[in-house]
Short mmCIF file of C-alpha atoms in Angstrom, two decimals:
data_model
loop_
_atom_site.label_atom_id
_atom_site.label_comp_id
_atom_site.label_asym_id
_atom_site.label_seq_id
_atom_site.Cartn_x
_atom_site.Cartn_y
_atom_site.Cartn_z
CA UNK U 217 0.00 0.00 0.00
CA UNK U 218 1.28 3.57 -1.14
CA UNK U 219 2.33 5.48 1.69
CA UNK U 220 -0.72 9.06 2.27
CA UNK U 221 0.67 11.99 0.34
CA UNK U 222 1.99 15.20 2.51
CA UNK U 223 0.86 18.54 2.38
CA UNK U 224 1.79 20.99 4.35
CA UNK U 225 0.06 24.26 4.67
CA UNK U 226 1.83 27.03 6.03
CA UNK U 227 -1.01 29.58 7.98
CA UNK U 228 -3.62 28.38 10.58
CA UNK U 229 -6.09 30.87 9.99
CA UNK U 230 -10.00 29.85 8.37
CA UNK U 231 -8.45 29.05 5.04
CA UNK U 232 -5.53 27.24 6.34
CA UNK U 233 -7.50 25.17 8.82
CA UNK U 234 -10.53 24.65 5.66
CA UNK U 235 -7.60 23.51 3.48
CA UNK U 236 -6.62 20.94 6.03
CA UNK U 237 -9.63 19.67 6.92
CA UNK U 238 -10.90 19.11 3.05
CA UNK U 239 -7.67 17.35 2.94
CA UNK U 240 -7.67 15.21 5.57
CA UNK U 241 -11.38 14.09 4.30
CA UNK U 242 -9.19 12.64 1.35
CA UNK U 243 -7.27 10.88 3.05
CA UNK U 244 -4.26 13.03 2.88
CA UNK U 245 -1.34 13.28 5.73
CA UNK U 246 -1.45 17.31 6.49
CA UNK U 247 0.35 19.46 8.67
CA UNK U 248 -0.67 23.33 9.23
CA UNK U 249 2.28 25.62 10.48
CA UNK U 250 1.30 29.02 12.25
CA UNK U 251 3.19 31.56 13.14
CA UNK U 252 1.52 32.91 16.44
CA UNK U 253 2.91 31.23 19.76
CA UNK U 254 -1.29 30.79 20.32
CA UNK U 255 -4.34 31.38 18.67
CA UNK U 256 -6.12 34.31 20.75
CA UNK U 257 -9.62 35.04 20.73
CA UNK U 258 -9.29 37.73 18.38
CA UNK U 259 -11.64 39.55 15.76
CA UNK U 260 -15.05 40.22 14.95
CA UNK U 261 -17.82 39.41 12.40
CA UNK U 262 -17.42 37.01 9.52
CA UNK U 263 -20.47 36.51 6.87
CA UNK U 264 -20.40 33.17 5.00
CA UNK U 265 -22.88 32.96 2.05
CA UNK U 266 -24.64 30.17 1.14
CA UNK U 267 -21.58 29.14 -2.06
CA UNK U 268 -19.31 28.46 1.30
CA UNK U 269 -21.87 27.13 4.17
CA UNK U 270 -22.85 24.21 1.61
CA UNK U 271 -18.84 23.25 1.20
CA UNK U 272 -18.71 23.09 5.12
CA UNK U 273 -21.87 21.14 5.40
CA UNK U 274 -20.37 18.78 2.60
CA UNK U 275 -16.94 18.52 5.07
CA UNK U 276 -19.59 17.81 7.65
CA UNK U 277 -17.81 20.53 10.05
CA UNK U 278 -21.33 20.35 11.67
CA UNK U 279 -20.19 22.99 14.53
CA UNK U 280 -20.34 25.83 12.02
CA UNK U 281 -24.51 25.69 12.57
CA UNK U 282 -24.40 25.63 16.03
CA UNK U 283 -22.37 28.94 16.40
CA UNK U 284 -23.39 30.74 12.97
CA UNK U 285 -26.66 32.84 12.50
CA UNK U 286 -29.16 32.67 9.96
CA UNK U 287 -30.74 35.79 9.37
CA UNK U 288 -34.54 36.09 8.69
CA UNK U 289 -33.88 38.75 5.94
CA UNK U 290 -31.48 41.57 4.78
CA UNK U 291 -32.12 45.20 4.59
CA UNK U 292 -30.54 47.90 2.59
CA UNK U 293 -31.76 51.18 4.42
CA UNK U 294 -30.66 55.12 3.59
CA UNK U 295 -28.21 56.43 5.67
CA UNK U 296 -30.04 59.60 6.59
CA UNK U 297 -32.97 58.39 7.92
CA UNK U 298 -33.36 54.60 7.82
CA UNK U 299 -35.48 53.85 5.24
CA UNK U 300 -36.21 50.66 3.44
CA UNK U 301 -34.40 50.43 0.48
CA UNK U 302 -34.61 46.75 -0.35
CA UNK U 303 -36.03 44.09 1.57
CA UNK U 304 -34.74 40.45 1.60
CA UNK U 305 -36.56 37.35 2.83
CA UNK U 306 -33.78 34.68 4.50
CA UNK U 307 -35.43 32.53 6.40
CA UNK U 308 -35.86 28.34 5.48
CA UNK U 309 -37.30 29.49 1.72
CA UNK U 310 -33.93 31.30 0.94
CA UNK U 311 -31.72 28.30 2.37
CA UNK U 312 -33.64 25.50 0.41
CA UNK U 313 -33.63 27.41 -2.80
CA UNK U 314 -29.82 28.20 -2.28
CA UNK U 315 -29.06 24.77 -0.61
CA UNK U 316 -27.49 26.01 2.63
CA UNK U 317 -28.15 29.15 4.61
CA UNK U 318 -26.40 32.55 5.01
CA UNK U 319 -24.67 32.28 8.15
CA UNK U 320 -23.18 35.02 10.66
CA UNK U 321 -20.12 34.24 12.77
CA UNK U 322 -17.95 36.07 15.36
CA UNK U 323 -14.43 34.77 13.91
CA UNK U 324 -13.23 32.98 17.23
CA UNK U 325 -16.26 30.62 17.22
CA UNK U 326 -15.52 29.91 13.41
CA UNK U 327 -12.11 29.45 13.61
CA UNK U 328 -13.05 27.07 16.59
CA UNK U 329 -15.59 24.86 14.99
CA UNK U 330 -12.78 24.16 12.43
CA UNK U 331 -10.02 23.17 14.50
CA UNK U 332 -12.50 20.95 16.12
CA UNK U 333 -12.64 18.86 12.82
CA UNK U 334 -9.05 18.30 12.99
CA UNK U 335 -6.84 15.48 14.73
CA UNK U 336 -4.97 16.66 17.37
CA UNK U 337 -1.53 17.52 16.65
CA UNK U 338 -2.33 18.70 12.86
CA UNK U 339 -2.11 22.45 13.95
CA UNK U 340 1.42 23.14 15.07
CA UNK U 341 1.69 26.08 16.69
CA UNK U 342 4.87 28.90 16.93
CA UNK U 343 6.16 27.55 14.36
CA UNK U 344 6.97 30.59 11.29
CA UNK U 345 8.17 29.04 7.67
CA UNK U 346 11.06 31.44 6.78
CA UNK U 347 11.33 29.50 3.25
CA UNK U 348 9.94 26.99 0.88
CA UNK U 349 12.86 24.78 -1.05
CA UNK U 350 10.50 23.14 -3.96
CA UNK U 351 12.77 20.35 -5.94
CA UNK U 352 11.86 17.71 -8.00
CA UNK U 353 10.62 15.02 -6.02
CA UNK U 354 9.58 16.83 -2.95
CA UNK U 355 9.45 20.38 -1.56
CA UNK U 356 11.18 21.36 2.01
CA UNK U 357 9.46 23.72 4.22
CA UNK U 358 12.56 25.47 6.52
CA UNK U 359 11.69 26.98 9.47
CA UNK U 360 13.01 29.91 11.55
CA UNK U 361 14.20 27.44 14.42
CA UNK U 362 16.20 25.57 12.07
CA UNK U 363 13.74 22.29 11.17
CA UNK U 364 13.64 20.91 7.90
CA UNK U 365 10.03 19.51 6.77
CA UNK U 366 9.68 17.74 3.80
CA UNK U 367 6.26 17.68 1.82
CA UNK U 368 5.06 16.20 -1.40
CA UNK U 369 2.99 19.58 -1.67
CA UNK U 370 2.94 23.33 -0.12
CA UNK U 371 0.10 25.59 0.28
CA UNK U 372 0.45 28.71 1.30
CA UNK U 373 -2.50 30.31 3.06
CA UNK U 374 -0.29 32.69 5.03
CA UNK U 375 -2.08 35.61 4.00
CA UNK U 376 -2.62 38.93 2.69
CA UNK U 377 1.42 39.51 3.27
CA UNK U 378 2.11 36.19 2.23
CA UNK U 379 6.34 35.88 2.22
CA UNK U 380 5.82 32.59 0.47
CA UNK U 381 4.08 34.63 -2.14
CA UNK U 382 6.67 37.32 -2.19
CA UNK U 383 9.54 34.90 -3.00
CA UNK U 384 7.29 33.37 -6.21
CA UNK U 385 6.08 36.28 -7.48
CA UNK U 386 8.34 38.97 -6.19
CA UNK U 387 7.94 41.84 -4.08
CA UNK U 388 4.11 43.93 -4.57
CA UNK U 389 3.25 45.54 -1.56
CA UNK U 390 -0.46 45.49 -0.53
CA UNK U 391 -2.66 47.97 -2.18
CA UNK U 392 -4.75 50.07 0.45
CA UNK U 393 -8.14 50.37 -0.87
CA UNK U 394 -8.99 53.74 0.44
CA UNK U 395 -11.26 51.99 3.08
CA UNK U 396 -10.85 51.64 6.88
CA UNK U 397 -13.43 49.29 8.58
CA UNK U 398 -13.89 49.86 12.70
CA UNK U 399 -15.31 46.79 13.64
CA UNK U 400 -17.17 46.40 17.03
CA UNK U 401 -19.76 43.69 19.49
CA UNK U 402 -22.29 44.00 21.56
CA UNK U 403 -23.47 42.35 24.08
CA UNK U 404 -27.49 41.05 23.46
CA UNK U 405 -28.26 42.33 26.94
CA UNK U 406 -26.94 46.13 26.44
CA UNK U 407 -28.27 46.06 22.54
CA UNK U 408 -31.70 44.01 22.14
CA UNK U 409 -34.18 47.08 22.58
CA UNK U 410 -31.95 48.47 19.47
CA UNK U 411 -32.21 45.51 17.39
CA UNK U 412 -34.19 42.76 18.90
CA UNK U 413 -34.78 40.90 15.37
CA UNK U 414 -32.70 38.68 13.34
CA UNK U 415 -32.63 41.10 10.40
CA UNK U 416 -28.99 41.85 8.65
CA UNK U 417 -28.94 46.00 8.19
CA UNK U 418 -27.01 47.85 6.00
CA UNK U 419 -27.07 51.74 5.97
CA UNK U 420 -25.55 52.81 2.59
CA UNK U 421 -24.45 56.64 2.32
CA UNK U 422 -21.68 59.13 0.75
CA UNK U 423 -18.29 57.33 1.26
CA UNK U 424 -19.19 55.12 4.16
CA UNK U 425 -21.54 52.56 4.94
CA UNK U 426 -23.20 50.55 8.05
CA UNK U 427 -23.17 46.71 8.68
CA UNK U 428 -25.29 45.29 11.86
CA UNK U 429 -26.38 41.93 12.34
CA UNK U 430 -26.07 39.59 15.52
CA UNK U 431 -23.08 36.85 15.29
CA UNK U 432 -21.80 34.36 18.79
CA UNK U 433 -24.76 31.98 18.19
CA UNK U 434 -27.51 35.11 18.46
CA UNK U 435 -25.34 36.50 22.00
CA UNK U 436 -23.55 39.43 20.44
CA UNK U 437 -24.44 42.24 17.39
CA UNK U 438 -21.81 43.10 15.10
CA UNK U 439 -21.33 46.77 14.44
CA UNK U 440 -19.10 47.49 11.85
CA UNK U 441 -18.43 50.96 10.15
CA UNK U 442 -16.66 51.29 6.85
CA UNK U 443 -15.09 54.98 6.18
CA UNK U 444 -13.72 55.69 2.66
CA UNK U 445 -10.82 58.57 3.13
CA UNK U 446 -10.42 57.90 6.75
CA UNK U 447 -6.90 59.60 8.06
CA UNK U 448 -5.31 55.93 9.61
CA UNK U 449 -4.50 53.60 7.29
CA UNK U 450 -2.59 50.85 9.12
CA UNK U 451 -3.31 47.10 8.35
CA UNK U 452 -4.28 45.59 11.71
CA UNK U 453 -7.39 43.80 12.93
CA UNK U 454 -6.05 44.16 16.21
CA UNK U 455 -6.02 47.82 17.10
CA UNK U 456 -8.75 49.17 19.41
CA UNK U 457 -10.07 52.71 19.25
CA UNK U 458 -13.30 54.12 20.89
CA UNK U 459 -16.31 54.74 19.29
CA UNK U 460 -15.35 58.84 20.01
CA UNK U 461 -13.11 58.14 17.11
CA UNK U 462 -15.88 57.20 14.31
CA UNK U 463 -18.67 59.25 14.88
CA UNK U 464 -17.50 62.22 13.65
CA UNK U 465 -17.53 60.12 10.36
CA UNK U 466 -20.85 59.71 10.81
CA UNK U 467 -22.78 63.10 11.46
CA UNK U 468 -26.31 63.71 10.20
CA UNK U 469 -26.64 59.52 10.06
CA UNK U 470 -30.08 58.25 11.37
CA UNK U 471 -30.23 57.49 15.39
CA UNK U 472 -30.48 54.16 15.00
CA UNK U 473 -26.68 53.70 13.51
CA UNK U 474 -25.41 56.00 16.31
CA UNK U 475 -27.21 54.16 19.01
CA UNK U 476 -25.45 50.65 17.88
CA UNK U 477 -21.72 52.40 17.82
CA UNK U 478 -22.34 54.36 21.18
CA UNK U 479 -22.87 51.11 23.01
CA UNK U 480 -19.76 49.01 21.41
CA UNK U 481 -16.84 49.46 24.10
CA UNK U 482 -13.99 49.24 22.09
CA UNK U 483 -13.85 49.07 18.37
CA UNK U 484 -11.06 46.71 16.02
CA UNK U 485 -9.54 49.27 13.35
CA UNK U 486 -7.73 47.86 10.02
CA UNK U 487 -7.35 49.23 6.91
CA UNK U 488 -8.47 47.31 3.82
CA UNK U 489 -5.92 46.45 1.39
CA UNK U 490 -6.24 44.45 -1.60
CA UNK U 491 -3.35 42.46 -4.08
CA UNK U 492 -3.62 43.21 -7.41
CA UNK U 493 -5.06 39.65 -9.56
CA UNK U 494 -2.01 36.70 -10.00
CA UNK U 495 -2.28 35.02 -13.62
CA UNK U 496 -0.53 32.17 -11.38
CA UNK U 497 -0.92 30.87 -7.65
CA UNK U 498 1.01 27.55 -8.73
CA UNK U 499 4.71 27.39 -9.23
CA UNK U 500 5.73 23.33 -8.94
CA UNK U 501 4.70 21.87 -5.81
CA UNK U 502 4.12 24.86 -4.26
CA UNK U 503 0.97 27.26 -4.41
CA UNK U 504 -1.44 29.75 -3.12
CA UNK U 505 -4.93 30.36 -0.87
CA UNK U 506 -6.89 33.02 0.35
CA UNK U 507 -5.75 35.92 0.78
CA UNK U 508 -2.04 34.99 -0.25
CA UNK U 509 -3.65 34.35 -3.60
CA UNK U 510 -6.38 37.02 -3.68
CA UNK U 511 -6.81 39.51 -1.25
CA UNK U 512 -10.04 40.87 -1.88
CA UNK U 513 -12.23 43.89 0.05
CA UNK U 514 -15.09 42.75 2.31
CA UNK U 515 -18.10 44.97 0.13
CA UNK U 516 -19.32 41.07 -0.95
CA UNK U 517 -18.53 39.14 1.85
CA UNK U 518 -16.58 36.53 0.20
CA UNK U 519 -12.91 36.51 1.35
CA UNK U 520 -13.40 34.02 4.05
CA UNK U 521 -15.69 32.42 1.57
CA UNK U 522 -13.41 32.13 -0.76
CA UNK U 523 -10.93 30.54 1.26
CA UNK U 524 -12.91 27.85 1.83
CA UNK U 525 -13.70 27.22 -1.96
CA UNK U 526 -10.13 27.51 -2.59
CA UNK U 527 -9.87 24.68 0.10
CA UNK U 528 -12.31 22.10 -1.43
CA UNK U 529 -11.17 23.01 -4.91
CA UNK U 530 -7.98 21.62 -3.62
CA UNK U 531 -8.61 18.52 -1.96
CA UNK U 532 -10.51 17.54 -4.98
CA UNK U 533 -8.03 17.64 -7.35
CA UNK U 534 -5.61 15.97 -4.81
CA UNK U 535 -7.86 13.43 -4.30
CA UNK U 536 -6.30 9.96 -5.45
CA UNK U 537 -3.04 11.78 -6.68
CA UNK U 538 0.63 9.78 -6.04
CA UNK U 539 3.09 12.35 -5.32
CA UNK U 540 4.48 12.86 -8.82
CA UNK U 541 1.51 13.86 -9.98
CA UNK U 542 0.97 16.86 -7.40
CA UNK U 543 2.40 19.38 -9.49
CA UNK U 544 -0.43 18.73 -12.33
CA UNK U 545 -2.96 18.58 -9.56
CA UNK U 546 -2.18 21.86 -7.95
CA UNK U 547 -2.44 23.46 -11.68
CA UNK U 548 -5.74 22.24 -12.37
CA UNK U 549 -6.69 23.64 -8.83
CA UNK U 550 -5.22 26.67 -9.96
CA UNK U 551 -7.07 26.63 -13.53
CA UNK U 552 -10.55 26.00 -11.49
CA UNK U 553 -10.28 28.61 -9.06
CA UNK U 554 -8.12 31.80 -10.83
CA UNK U 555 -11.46 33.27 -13.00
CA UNK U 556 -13.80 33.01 -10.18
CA UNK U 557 -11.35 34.36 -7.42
CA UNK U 558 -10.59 37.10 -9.77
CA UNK U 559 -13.91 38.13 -11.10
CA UNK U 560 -14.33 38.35 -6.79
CA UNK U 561 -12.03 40.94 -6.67
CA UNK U 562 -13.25 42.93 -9.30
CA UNK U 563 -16.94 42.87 -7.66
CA UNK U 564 -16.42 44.06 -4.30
CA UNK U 565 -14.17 46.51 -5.71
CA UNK U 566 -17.21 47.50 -8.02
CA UNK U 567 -19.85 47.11 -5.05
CA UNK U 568 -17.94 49.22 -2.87
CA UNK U 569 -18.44 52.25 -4.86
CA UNK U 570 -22.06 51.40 -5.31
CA UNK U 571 -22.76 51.29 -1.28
CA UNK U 572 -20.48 54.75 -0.94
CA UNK U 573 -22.41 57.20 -3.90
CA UNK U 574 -22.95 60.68 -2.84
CA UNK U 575 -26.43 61.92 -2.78
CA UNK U 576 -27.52 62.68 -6.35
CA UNK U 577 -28.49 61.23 -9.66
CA UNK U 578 -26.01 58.16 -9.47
CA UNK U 579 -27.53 57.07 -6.42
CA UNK U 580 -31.46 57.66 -7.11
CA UNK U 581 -30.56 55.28 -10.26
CA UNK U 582 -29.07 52.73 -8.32
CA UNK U 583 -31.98 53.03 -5.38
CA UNK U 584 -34.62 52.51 -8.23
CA UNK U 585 -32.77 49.40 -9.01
CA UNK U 586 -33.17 47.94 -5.92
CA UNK U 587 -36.84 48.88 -5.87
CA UNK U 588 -37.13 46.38 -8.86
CA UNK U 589 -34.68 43.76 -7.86
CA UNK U 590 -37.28 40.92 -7.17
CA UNK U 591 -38.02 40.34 -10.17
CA UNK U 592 -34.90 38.39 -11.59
CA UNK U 593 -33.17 37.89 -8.10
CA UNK U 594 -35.33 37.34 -5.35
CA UNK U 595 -32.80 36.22 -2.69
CA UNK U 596 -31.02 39.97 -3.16
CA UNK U 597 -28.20 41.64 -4.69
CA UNK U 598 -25.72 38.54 -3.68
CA UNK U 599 -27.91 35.73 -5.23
CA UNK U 600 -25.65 35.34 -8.32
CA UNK U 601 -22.17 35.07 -5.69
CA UNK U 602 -24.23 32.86 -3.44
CA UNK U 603 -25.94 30.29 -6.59
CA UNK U 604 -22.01 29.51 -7.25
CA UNK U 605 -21.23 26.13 -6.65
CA UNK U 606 -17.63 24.79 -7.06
CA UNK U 607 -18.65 21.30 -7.36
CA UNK U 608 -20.37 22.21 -10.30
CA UNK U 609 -17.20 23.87 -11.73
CA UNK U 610 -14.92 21.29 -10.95
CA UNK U 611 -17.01 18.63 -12.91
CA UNK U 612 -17.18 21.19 -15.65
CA UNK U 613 -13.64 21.21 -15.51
CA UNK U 614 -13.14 17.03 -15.76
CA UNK U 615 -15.80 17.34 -18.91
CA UNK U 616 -12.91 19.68 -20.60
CA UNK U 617 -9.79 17.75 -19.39
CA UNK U 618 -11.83 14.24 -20.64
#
């Protein structure tokens, strides 16, 4: 009996630990390095649409249902005074047509649910990759302590300032997007006579918009603020400012959006930055995921998600594959994926501006569109992102290759 192939993926973070779960499924002998000494409890919201719930579901990583929240619909509301833009059914009609739900998360309890998938001893912790030595027959992963690991396959999902990256494709600094996103929690106790319903809101005005919806298996609301032309532009998840800091952002916006940032404690600041699109994630036995590959902004709600197709993409095409053969495999995961990642990109670039238009013809036009919406898309402006099913690209990928 052939010895299980190796793959080691270098980044423990929801794409990482995705990748090594899908993997794992197949059979496959995996290894995730991080970086950090531990994985804190850090972060705040995370959407998952229904293109990446129905990949977990399929990896059977039942603990993202327990902890995520459906919403019973999605609003688009004006800034200045809260009104109904568009309103979205999402209750058990929208999951069954979709075939999974849109689920809410607060990052910790995600990241949690997928480490509990995974044997113990498959994360190794404090453990940074200071090189990747790809040769023939194997690649070598060489770490800053000195060890030596050899693989049959790399991935690197070490993100959005991937080094692995930077030594295949050269130095290209992150691109900030213009866009700094304060992200905050509350409480259900201090918050539920301010949103008591399971409704997802999103307050849309000149050069910033408003995200609310409740996350931590229905115990905290998400309040996150997204400021085009903000002054700080520094790319951390992990910096805390007060909400004193982003209201002035936000004068003249209805009560109800000041009354959810008042009562956050402490707000997460980080910049968005984006990479520009890679022709190529796959260079011999070595390649990319996530962010490393396709750093996206968050104005569609699919870099997490995206991760995780990038992660059952991958396991696919390793499925069955003797180590010789993992250079062609990680090139027709690379073939799959690039078009769809990439067209990604482009859209939340693109939906970004629509959320942030000033006051004025531009934005009637696009208000009147959403008044008429329904009628080819009734699950919202994301149904054509969510519909997306990999599965269904991969086999239209084996009909080509056949």
């Amino acid at each position: 009996m052939s010895a299980a192939l190796r793959i080691a993926v270098v980044g423990g973070g929801i794409g990482g630990l995705a990748a090594a779960i899908a993997l794992a499924r197949k059979g496959v002998e995996v290894q995730v390095y991080e970086q950090a000494p531990e994985l804190r409890r850090v972060g705040a919201s995370i959407d998952l649409g229904p293109n990446a719930v129905r990949l977990l579901d399929a990896l059977g990583v039942a603990g993202a249902r327990r902890v995520g929240v459906r919403p019973d619909a999605i609003e688009l509301l004006r800034w200045s005074d809260g009104a109904v833009l568009l309103r979205t059914p999402h209750g058990r009609e929208a999951e069954e047509a979709l075939g999974a739900p849109l689920l809410d998360f607060f990052r910790p309890d995600l990241v949690r649910a997928l480490l509990d998938e995974l044997a113990p001893g498959t994360l190794i912790l404090d453990a940074r990759v200071v090189a990747v030595e790809d040769a023939a027959h194997e690649a070598e992963l060489v770490l800053e302590d000195g060890r030596r690991v050899p693989a049959d396959g790399v991935v690197a999902a070490d993100g959005i300032r991937s080094p692995i990256r930077q030594s295949l494709v050269g130095a290209d600094d992150p691109v900030f997007s213009g866009t700094v996103v304060y992200r905050g929690v509350v409480p259900r106790a201090a918050i539920e006579d301010v949103h008591p319903d399971r409704v997802n809101r999103y307050w849309l005005g000149p050069r910033r918009h408003v995200v609310s919806y409740w996350i931590g298996a229905g115990e905290l609301l998400a309040v996150n603020v997204a400021v085009r032309e903000a002054e700080l532009a520094r790319e951390s998840w992990t910096d805390e400012t007060s909400p004193e800091e982003v209201l002035p952002y936000l004068q003249g916006w209805e009560e109800g959006v000041l009354m959810r940032l008042r009562r956050c404690t402490t707000l997460l600041r980080g910049a968005v930055f984006v990479r520009r699109p890679l022709e190529r994630w796959t260079f011999g036995r070595v390649t990319l995921l996530g962010d490393a590959a396709h750093a996206m902004e968050p104005f569609q709600a699919q870099g997490a998600a995206q991760a995780i197709e990038d992660a059952y993409v991958l396991a696919e095409c390793l499925d069955g594959v003797a180590p010789d053969g993992v250079p062609a495999a990680l090139e027709r995961y690379e073939r799959v994926r690039t078009s769809r990642a990439s067209a990604l990109q482009a859209s939340s670039s693109n939906a970004a501006s629509n959320f942030y238009l000033d006051d004025g013809e531009e934005q009637r036009a696009r208000d009147e569109g959403y008044r008429t919406l329904h009628e080819t898309h009734p699950w919202g402006f994301r149904q054509a992102i969510w519909e997306h099913d990999v599965r269904d690209a991969l086999r239209v990928a084996a009909g080509e290759e056949a």
